[in-house]
PDB file of C-alpha atoms in Angstrom:
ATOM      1  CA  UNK A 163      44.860  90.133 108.874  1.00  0.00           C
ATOM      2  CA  UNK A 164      46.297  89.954 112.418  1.00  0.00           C
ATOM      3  CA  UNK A 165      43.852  90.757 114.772  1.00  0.00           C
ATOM      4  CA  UNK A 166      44.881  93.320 117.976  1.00  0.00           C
ATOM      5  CA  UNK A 167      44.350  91.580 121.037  1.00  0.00           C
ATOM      6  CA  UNK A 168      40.615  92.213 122.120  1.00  0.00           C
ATOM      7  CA  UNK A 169      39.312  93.040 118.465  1.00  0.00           C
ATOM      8  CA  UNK A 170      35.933  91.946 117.880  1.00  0.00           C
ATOM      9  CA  UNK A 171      33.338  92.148 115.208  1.00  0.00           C
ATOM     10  CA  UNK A 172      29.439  92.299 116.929  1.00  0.00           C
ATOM     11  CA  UNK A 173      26.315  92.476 114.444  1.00  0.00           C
ATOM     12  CA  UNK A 174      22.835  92.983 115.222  1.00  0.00           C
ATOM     13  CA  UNK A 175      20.692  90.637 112.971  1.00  0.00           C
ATOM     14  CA  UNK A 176      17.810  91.985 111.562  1.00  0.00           C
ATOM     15  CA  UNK A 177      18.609  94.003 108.603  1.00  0.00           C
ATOM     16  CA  UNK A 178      22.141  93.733 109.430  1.00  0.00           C
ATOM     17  CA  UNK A 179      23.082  89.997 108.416  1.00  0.00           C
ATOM     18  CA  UNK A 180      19.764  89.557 106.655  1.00  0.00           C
ATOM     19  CA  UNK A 181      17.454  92.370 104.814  1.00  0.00           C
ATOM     20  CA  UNK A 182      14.256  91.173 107.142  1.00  0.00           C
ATOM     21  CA  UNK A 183      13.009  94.752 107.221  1.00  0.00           C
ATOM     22  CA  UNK A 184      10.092  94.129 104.775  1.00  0.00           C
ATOM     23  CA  UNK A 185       9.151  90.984 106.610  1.00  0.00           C
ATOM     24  CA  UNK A 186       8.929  93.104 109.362  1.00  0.00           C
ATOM     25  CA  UNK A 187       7.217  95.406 107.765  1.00  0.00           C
ATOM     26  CA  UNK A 188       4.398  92.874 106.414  1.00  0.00           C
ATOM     27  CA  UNK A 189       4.276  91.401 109.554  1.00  0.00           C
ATOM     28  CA  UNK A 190       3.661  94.402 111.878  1.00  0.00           C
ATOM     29  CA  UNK A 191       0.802  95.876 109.344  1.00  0.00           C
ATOM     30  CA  UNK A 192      -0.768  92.599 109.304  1.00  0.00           C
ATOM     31  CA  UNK A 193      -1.114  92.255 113.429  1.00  0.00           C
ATOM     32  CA  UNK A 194      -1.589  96.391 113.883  1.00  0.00           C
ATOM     33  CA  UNK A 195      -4.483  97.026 111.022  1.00  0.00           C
ATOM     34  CA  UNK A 196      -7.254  95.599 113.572  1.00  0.00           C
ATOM     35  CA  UNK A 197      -5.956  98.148 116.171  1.00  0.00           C
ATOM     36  CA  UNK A 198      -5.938 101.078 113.404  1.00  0.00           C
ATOM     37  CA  UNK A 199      -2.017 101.332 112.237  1.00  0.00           C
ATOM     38  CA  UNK A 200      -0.330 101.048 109.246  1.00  0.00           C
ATOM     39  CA  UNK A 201       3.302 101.559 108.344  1.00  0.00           C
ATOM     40  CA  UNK A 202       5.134 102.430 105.397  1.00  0.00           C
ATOM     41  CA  UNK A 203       9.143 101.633 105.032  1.00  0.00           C
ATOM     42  CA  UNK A 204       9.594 105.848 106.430  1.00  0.00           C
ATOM     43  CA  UNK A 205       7.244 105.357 109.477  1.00  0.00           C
ATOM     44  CA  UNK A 206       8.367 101.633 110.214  1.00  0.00           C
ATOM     45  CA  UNK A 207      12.099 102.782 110.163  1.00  0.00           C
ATOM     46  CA  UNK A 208      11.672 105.975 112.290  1.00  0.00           C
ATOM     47  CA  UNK A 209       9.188 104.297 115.146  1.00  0.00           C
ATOM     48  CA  UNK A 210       9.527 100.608 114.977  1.00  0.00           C
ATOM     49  CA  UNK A 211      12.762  99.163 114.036  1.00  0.00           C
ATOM     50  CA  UNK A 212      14.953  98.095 116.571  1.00  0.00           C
ATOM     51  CA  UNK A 213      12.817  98.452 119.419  1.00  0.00           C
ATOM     52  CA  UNK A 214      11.663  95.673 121.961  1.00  0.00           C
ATOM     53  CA  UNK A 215       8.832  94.491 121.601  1.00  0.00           C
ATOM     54  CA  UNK A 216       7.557  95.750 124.903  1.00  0.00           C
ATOM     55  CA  UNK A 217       8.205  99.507 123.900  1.00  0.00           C
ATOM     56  CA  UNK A 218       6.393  98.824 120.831  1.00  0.00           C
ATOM     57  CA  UNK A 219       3.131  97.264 122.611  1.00  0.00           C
ATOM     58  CA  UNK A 220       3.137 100.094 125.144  1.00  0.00           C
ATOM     59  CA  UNK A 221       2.975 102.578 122.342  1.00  0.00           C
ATOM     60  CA  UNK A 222       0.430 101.084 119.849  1.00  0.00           C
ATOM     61  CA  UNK A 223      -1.768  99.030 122.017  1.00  0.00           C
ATOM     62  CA  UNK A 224      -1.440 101.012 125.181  1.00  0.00           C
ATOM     63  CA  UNK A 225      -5.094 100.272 126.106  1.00  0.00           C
ATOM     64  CA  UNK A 226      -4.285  96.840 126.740  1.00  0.00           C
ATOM     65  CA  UNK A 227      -2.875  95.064 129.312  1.00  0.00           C
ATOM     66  CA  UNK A 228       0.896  94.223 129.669  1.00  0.00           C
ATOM     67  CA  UNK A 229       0.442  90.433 129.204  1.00  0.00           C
ATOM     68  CA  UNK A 230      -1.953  91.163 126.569  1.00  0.00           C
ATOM     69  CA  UNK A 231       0.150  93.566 124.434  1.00  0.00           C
ATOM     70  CA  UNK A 232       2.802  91.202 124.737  1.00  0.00           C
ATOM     71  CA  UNK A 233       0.324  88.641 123.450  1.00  0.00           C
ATOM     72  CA  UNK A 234      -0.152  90.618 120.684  1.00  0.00           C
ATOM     73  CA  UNK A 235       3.639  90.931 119.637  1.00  0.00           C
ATOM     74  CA  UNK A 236       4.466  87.520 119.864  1.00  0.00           C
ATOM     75  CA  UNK A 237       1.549  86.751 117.676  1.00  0.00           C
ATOM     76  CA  UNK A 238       3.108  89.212 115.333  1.00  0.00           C
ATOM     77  CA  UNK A 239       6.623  87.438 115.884  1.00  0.00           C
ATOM     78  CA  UNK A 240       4.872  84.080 114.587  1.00  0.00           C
ATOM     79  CA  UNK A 241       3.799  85.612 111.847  1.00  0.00           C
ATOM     80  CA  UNK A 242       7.701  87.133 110.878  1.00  0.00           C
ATOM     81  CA  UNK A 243       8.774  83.771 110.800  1.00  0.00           C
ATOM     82  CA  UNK A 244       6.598  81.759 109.136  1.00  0.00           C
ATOM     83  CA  UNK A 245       7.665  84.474 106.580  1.00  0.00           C
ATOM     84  CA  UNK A 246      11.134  84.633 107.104  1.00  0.00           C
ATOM     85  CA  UNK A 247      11.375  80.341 106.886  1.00  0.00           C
ATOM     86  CA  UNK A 248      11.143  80.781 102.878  1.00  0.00           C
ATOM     87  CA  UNK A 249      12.444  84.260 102.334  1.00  0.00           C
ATOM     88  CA  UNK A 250      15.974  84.984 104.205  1.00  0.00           C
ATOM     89  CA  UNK A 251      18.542  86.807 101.975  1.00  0.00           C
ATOM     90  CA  UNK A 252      22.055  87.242 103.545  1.00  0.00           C
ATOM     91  CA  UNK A 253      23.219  91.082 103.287  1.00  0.00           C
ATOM     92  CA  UNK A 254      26.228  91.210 100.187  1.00  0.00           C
ATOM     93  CA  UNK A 255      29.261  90.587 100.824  1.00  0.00           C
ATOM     94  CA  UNK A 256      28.415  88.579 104.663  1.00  0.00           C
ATOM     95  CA  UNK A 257      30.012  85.482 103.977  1.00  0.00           C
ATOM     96  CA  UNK A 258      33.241  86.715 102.619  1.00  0.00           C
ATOM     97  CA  UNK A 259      33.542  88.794 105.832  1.00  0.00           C
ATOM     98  CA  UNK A 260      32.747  86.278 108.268  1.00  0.00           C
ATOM     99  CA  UNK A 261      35.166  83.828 106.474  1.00  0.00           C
ATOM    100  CA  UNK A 262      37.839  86.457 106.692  1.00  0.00           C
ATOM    101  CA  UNK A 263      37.316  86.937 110.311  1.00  0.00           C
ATOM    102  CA  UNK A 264      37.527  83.395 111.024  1.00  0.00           C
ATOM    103  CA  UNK A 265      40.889  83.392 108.750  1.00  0.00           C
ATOM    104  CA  UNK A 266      42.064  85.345 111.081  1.00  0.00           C
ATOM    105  CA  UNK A 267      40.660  84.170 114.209  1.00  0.00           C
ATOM    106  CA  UNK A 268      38.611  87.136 115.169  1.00  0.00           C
ATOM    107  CA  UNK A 269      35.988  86.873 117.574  1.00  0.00           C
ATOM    108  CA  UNK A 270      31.956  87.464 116.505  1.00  0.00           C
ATOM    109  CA  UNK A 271      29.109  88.048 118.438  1.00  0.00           C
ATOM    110  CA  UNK A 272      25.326  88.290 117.190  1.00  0.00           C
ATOM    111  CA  UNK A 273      23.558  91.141 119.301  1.00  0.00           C
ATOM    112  CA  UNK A 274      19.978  91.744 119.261  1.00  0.00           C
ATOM    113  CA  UNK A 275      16.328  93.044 120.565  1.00  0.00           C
ATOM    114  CA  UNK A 276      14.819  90.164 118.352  1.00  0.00           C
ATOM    115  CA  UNK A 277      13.264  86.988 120.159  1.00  0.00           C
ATOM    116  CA  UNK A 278      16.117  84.119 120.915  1.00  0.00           C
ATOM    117  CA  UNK A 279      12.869  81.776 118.811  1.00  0.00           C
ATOM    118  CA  UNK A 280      13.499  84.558 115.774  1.00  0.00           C
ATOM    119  CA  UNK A 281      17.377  85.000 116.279  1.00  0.00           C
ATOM    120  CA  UNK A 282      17.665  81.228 115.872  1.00  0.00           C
ATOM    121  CA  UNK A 283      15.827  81.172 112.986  1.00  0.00           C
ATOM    122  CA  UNK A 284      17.772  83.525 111.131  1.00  0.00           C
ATOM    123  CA  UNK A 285      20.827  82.337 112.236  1.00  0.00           C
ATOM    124  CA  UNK A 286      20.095  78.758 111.240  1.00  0.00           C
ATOM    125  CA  UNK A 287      18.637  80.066 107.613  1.00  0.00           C
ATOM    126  CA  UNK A 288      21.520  82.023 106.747  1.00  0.00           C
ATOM    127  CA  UNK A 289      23.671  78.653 107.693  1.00  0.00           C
ATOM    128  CA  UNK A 290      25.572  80.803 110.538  1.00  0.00           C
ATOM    129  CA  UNK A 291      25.728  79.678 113.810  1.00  0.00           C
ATOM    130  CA  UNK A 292      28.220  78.395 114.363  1.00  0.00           C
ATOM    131  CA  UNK A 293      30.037  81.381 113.357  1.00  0.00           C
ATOM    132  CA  UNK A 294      29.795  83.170 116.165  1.00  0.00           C
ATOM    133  CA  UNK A 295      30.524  82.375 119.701  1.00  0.00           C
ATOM    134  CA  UNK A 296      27.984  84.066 121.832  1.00  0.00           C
ATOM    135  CA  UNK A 297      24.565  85.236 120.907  1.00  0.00           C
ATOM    136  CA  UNK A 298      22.922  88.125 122.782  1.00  0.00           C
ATOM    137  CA  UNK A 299      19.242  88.657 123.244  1.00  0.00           C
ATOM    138  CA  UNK A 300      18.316  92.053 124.529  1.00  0.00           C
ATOM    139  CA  UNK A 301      15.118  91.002 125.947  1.00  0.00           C
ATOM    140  CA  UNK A 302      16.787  88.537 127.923  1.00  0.00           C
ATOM    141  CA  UNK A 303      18.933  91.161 129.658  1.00  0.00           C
ATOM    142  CA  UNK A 304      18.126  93.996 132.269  1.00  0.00           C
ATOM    143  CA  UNK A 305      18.119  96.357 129.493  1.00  0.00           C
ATOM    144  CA  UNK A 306      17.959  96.059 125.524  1.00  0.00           C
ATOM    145  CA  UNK A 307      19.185  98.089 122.715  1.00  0.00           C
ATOM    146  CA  UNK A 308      18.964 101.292 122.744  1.00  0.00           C
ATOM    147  CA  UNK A 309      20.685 101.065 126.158  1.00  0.00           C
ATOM    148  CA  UNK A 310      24.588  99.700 125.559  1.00  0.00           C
ATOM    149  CA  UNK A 311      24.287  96.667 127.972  1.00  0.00           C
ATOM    150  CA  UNK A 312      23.631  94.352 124.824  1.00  0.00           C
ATOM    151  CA  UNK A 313      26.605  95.118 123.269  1.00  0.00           C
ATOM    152  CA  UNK A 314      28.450  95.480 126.735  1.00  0.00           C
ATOM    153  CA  UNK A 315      27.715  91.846 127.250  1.00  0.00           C
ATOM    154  CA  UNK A 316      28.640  91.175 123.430  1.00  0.00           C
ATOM    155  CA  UNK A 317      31.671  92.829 124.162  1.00  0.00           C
ATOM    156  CA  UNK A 318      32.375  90.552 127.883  1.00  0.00           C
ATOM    157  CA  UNK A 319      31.287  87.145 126.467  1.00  0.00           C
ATOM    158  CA  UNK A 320      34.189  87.828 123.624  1.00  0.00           C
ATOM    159  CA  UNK A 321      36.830  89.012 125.938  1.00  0.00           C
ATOM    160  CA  UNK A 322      36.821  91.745 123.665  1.00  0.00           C
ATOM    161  CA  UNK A 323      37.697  95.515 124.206  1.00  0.00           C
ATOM    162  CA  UNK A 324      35.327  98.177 122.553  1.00  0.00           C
ATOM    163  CA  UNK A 325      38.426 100.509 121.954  1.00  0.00           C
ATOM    164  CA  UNK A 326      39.404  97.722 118.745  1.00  0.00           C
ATOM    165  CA  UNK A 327      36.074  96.429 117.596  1.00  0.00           C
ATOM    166  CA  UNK A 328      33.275  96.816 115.242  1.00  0.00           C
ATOM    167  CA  UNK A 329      29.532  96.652 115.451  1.00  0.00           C
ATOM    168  CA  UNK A 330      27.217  96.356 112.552  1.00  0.00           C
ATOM    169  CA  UNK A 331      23.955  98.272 112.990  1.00  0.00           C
ATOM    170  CA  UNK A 332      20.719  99.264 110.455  1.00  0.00           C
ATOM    171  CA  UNK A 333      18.808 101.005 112.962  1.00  0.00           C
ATOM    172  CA  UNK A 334      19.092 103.948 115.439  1.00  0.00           C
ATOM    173  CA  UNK A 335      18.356 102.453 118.405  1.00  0.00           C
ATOM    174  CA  UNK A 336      20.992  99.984 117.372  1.00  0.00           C
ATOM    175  CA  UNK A 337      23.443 102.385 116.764  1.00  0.00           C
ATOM    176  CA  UNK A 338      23.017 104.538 120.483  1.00  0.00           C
ATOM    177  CA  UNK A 339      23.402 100.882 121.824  1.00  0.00           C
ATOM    178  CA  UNK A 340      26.879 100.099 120.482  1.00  0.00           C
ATOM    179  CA  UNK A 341      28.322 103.708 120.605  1.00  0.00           C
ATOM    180  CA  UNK A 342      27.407 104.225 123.929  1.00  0.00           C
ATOM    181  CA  UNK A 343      29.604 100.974 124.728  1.00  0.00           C
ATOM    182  CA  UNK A 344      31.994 102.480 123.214  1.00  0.00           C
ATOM    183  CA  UNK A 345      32.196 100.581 119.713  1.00  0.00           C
ATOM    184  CA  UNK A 346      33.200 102.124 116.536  1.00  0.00           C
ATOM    185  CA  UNK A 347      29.907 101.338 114.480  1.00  0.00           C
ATOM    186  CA  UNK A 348      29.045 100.608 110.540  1.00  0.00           C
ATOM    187  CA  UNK A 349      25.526 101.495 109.495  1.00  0.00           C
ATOM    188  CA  UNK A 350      23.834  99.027 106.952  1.00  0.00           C
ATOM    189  CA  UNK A 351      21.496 101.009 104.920  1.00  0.00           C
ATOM    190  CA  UNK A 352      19.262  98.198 104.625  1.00  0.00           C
ATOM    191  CA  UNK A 353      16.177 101.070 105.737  1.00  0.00           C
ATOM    192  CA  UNK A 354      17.781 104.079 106.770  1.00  0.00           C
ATOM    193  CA  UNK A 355      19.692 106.452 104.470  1.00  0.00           C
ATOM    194  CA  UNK A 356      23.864 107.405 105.086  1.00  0.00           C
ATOM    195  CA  UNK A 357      22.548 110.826 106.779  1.00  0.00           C
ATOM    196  CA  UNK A 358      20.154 108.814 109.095  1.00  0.00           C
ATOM    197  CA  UNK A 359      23.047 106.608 110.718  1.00  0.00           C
ATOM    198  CA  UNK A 360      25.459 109.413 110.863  1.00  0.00           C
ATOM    199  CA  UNK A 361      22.975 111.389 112.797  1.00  0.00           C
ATOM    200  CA  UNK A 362      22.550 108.203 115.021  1.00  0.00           C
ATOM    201  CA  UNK A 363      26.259 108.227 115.771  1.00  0.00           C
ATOM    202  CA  UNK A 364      27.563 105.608 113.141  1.00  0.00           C
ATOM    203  CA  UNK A 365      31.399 106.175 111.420  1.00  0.00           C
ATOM    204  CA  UNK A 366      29.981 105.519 108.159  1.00  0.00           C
ATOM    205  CA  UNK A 367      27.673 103.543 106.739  1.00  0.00           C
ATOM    206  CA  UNK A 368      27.717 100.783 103.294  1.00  0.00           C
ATOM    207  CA  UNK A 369      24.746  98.679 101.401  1.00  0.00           C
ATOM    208  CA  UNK A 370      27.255  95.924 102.217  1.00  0.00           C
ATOM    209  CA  UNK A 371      30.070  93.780 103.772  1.00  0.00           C
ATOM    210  CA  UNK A 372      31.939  94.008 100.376  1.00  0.00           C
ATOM    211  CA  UNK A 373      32.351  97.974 100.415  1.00  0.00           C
ATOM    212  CA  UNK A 374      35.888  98.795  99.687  1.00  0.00           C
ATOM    213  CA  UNK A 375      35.542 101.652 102.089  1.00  0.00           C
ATOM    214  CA  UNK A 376      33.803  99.303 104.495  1.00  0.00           C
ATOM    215  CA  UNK A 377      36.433  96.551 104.521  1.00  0.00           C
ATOM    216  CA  UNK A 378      39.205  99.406 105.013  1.00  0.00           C
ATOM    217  CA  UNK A 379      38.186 100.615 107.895  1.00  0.00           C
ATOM    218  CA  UNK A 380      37.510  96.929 109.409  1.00  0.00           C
ATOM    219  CA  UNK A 381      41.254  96.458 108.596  1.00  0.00           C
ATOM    220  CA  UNK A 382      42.403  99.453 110.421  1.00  0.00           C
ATOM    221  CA  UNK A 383      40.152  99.261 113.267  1.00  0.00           C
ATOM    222  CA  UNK A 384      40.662  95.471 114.381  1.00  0.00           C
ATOM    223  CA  UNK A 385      44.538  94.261 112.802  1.00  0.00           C
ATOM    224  CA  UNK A 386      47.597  94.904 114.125  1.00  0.00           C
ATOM    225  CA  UNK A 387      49.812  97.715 112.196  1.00  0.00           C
ATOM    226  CA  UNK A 388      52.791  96.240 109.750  1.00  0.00           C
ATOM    227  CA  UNK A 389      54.913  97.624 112.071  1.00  0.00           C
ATOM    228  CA  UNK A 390      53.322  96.406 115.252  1.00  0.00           C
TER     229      UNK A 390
END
């Protein structure tokens, strides 16, 4: 693989490089039971994942405060990863792709609404860092996901163009995010079915980095033609 100048590969984290969904999951029922909610995998996917945490306080605990809801969350973000210290699972097929990409000297970003304190974690766990040369934090911007400016930045801190990368997404508000930068995006079915993600706006979607189909259309999207 020769990479086009500008290509880029950008994944979001959570359900994308590891399946963290159900520690999500247990983690959000566990801090929202007291305030009367409970989520199954169909409700978590369709009104939780991928949000900030800030939407996500303003909706369920709307009687409180600001500083208190957000109180709340990042109690609920301690709990995710005392969990996630003993149970992260890489996605199949990650590691072969990310050693291909840096065979071939393509540029990675990690882009996400997740805590920097959780995206760390993960990142460390799944032995990963240093595979990727900038890390965004949605929270940390003006806007997160689903507004593009996460992956915009992804896409600046690369020197990358959106026209010849790739985003990996597992969630919907993921998925608005990096197609409205522009980026050709992958769904991860992780939660959400292949009709879910193609309804989002994704190109396709795969259970894994080590889809034939998958790994076809990273080709043709981010190397340089024979002919070229």
């Amino acid at each position: 693989m020769i990479p086009k100048p500008g290509a880029a590969l950008l994944f979001d984290i959570d359900g994308t490089l590891a399946d963290t969904d159900p520690l999500h999951l247990r983690a959000f029922n566990q801090t929202f039971e007291p305030y009367g909610h409970h989520f199954d995998k169909p409700r978590f996917a369709l009104e939780l994942q991928g949000l900030a945490n800030e939407a996500i306080a303003r909706r369920f605990v709307p009687h409180l405060s600001p500083e208190e809801g957000m109180a709340v969350m990042r109690g609920k973000e301690e709990l995710f990863r005392d969990l996630a210290r003993t149970e992260i699972h890489a996605v199949p097929g990650l590691f072969a792709l990310l050693d291909l990409a840096d065979a071939a000297g393509l540029p990675m970003a990690a882009v996400t609404n997740a805590p920097r304190a959780n995206a760390e974690l993960i990142l460390t766990g799944l032995g990963i860092t240093h595979r990727f040369r900038a890390v965004v934090i949605g929270e940390e911007l003006a806007h997160g996901k689903p507004h593009p400016l996460p992956y915009l930045e992804g896409l600046r801190l690369l020197g990358a163009s959106a026209e010849h990368s790739v985003a990996f997404e597992d969630s919907r508000t993921g998925i608005t995010s990096a197609t409205s930068a522009g980026i050709a995006t992958i769904g991860i079915r992780t939660s959400l079915r292949d009709e879910d993600m193609l309804v989002a706006g994704a190109t396709m979607s795969a259970d894994g980095y080590d889809d034939p189909a998958l790994l076809a259309f990273i080709q043709a999207k981010v190397s340089k033609s024979a002919a070229a």
